[in-house]
Coordinates of C-alpha atoms in Angstrom, one line a residue:
X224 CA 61.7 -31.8 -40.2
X225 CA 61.8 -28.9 -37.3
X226 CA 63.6 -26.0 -38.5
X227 CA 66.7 -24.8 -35.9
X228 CA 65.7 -22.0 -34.3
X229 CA 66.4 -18.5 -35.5
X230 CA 68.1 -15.6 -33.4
X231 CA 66.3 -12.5 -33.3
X232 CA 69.0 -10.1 -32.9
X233 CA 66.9 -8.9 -33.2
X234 CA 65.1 -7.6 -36.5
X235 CA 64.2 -4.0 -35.0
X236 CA 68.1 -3.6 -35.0
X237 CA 68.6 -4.0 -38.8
X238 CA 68.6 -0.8 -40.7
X239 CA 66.0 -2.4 -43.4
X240 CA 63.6 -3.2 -40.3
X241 CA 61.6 0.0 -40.3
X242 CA 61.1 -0.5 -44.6
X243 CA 60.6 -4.3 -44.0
X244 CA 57.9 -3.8 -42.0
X245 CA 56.3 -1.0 -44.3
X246 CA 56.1 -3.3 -47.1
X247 CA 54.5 -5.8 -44.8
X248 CA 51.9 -3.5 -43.3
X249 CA 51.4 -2.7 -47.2
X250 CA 50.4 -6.2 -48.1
X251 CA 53.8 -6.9 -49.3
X252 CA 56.5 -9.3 -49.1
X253 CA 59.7 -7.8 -49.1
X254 CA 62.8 -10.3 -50.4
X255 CA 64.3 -11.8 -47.4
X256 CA 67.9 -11.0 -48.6
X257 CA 67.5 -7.9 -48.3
X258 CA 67.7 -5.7 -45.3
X259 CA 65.0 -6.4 -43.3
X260 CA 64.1 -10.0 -44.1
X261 CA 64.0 -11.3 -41.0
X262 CA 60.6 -10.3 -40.5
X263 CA 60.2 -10.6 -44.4
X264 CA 60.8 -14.3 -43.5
X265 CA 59.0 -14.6 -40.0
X266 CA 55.7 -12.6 -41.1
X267 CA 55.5 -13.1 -45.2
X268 CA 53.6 -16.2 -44.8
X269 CA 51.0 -13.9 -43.1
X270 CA 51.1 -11.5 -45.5
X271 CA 50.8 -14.2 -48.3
X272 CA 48.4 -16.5 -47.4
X273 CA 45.0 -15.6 -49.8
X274 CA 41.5 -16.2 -48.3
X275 CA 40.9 -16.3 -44.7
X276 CA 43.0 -16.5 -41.9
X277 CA 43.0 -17.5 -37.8
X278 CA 46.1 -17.6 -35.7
X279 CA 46.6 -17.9 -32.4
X280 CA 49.1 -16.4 -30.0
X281 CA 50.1 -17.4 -25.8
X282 CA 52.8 -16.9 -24.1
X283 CA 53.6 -19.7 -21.0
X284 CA 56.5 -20.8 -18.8
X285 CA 57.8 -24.1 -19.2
X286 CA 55.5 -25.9 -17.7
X287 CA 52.6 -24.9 -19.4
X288 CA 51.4 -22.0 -17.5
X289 CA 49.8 -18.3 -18.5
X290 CA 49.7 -16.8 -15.2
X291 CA 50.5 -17.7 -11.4
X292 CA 47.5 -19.1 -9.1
X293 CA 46.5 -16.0 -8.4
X294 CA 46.1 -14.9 -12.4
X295 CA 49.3 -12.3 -12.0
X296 CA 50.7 -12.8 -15.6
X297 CA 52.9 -9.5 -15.9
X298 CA 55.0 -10.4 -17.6
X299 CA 55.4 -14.1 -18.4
X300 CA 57.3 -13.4 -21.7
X301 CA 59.6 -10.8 -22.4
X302 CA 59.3 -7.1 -24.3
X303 CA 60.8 -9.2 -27.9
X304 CA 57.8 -11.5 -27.3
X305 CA 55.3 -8.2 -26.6
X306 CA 56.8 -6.6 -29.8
X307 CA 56.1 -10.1 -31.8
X308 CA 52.6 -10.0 -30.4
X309 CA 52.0 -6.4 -31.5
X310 CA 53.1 -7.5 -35.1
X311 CA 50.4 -10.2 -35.1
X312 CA 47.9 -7.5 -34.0
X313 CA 49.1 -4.8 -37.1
X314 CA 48.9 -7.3 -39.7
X315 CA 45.2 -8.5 -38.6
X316 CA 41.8 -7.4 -39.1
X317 CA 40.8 -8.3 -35.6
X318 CA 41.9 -9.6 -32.4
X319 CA 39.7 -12.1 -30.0
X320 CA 40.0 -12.5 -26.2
X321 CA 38.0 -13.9 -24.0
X322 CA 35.7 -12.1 -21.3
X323 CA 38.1 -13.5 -18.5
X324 CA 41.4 -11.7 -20.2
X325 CA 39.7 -8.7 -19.9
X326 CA 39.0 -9.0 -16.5
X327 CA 41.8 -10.3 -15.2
X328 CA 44.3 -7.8 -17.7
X329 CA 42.0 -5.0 -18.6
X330 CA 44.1 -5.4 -21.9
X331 CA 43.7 -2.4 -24.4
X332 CA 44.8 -5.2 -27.4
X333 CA 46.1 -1.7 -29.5
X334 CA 49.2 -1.7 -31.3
X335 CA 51.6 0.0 -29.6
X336 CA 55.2 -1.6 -29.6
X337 CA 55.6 -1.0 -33.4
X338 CA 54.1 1.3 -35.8
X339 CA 50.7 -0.4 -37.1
X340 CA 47.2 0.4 -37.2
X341 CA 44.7 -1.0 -34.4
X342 CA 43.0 -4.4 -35.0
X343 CA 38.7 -4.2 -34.1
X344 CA 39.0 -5.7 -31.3
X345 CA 36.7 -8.6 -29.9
X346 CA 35.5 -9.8 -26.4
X347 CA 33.9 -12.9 -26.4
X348 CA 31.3 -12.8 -23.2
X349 CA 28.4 -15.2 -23.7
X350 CA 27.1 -13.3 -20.4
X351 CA 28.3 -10.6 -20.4
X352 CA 30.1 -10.0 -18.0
X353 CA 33.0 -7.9 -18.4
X354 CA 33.5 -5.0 -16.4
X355 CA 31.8 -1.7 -17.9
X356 CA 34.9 0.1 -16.7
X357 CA 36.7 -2.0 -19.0
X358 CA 39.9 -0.3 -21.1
X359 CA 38.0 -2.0 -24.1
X360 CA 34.6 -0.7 -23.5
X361 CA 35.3 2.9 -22.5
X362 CA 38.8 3.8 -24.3
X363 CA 37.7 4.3 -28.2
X364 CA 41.1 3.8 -28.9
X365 CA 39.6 1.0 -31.6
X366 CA 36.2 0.0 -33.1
X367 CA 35.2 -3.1 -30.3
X368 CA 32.3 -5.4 -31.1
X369 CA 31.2 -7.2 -27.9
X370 CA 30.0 -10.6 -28.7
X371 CA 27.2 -11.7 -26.1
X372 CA 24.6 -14.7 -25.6
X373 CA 21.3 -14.2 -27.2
X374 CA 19.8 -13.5 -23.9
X375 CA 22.6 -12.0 -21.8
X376 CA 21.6 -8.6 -20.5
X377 CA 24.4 -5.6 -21.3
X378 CA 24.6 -2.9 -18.3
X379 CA 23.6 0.3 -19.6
X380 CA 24.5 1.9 -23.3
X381 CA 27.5 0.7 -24.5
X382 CA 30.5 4.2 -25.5
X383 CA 29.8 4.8 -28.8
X384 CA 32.7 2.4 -30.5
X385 CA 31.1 -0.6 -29.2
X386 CA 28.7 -2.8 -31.1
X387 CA 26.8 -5.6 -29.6
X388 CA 26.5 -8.6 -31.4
X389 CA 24.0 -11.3 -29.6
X390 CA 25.2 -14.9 -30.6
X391 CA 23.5 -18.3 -29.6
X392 CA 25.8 -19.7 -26.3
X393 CA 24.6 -22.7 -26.0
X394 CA 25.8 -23.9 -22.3
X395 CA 26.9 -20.1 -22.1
X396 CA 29.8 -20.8 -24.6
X397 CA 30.2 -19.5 -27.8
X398 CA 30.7 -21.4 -30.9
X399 CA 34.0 -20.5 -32.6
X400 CA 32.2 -21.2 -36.3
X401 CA 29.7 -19.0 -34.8
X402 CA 32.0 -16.2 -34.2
X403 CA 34.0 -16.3 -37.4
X404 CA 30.8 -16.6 -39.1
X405 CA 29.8 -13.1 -37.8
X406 CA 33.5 -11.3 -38.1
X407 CA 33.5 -12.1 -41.7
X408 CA 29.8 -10.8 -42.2
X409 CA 31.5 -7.6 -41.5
X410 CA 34.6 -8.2 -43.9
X411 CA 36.8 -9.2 -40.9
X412 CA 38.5 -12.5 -42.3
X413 CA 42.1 -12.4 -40.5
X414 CA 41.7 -13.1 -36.8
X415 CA 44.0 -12.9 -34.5
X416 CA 42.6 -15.2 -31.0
X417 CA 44.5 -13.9 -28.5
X418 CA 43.6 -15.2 -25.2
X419 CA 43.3 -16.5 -22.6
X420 CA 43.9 -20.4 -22.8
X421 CA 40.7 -21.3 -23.2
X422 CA 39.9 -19.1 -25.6
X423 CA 42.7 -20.2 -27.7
X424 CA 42.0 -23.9 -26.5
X425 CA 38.5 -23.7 -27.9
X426 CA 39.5 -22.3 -31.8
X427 CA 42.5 -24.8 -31.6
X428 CA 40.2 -27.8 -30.5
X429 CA 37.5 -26.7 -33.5
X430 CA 39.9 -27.2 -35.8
X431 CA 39.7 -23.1 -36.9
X432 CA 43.1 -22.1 -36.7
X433 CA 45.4 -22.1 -39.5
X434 CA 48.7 -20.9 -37.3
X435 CA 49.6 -21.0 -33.7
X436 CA 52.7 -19.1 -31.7
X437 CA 53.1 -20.7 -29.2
X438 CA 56.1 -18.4 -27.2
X439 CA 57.7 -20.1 -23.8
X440 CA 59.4 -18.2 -21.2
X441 CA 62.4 -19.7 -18.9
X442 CA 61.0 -19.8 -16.4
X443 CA 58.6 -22.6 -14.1
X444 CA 55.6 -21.1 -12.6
X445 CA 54.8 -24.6 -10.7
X446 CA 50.9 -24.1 -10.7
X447 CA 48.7 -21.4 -12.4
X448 CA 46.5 -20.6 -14.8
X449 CA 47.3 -23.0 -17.8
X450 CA 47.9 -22.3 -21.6
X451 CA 46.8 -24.9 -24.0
X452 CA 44.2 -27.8 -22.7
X453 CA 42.2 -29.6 -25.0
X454 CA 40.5 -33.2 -25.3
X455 CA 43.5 -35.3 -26.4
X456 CA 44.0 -38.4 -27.8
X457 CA 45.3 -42.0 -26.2
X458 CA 47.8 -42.8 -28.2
X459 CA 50.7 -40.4 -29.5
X460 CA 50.0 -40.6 -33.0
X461 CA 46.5 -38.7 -32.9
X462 CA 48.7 -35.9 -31.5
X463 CA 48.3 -33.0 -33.1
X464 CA 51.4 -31.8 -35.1
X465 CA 52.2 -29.8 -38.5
X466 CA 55.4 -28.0 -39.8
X467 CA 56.8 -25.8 -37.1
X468 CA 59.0 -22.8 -37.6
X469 CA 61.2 -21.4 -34.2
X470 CA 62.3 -17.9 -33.3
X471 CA 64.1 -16.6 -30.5
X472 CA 62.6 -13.7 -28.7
X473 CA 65.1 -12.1 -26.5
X474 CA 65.3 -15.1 -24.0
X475 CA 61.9 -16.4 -24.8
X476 CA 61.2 -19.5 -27.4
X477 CA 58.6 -19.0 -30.1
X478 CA 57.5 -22.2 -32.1
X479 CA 55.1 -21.6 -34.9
X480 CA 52.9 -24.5 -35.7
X481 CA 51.2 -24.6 -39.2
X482 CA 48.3 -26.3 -38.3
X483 CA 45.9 -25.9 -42.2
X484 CA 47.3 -24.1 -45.1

């Protein structure tokens, strides 16, 4: 059975936060009685869970969108949900977007709403075609690998924080067992797929992830760019469901849905 959903408050206001969330970036999980254990109880199943891990994280508006028509997504969740995003990022080896969030976004994917160190990040561009001006190609705020097709051509000589890594794409997509495959070669076994919705689409469909926030915003965008799309199933009872956990964010919604142990 669904869990109510629980009021942030939000957990940055309690005087334990700051130690909470020490202990968590430690590789600890603080008791949740104590001060603090709101995000003892929100993020310890991260910290807990033994052998590798893949989440997923979107924010959408009601009706399923990421962004408007004309891809302006600032912002379709609120700062609470931008902090929550942040903590997924700290509490990660690496975070994976897609060569189209970059574009769109020129995201940085750093930590920067709460103390935590940076995640490698990951663009997945089976052409490669991100833009070399990119924040995530240029900035060194974090190691970046770029993951490319086997036979894409990369402009020029990538800033010295950027490793290429040449994949096989077949019909210029990348294979998300693929791309695991290579992150752990390089000891990177918690993943955090970020975006954009078919990114997350694709790891949700391939059955990779073990956890997915799914955050929704009160709002109705009426046509955009939309979150989660898959290949579904005719009849209800193939949907896919698991336990779910709920957290208000400010004004926003976050369900958690455990999707593999």
């Amino acid at each position: 059975m669904a869990e109510p959903p629980r009021r942030a408050g939000g957990p940055d206001d309690d005087a334990g936060a700051a130690a909470a969330w020490d202990e968590l970036l430690a590789g600890r999980v603080p008791p949740s009685p104590a001060r603090g254990g709101e995000l003892a109880e929100r993020y310890g199943p991260l910290v807990a869970h033994r052998g590798p891990l893949v989440i997923a994280q979107l924010g959408q508006s009601l009706d399923g969108f990421i962004a408007s028509r004309t891809g302006h997504a600032q912002f379709v969740t609120g700062p609470e949900d931008r902090a929550h995003l942040h903590r997924l990022r700290a509490l990660v080896d690496a975070v994976v977007v897609g060569a189209g969030t970059v574009t769109a976004d020129d995201c940085r994917l750093t930590v920067r709403a709460v103390p935590g160190p940076h995640p490698v990040r990951v663009v997945l561009d089976p052409t490669a075609r991100t833009p070399p001006a990119s924040a995530v190609l240029t900035d060194g705020a974090a190691p970046t690998l770029w993951v490319v097709g086997e036979d894409a051509t990369v402009p020029g000589e990538p800033a010295p924080h950027v490793v290429v890594v040449r994949v096989p794409a077949p019909g210029r997509h990348l294979l998300p067992g693929d791309v695991l495959a290579q992150l752990a070669a390089r000891g990177l076994d918690r993943v955090l797929v970020e975006g954009g919705g078919r990114t997350v689409s694709r790891f949700l469909a391939d059955g990779a992830l073990h956890r997915l926030y799914l955050t929704t915003a009160p709002m109705l965008i009426g046509d955009g760019v939309p979150g989660i799309r898959f290949r579904g199933t005719d009849h209800l009872s193939g949907a896919l469901r698991g336990p779910v956990r709920r957290f208000v964010l400010g004004e926003d919604l976050c369900t958690e849905l455990v999707l593999r142990p």
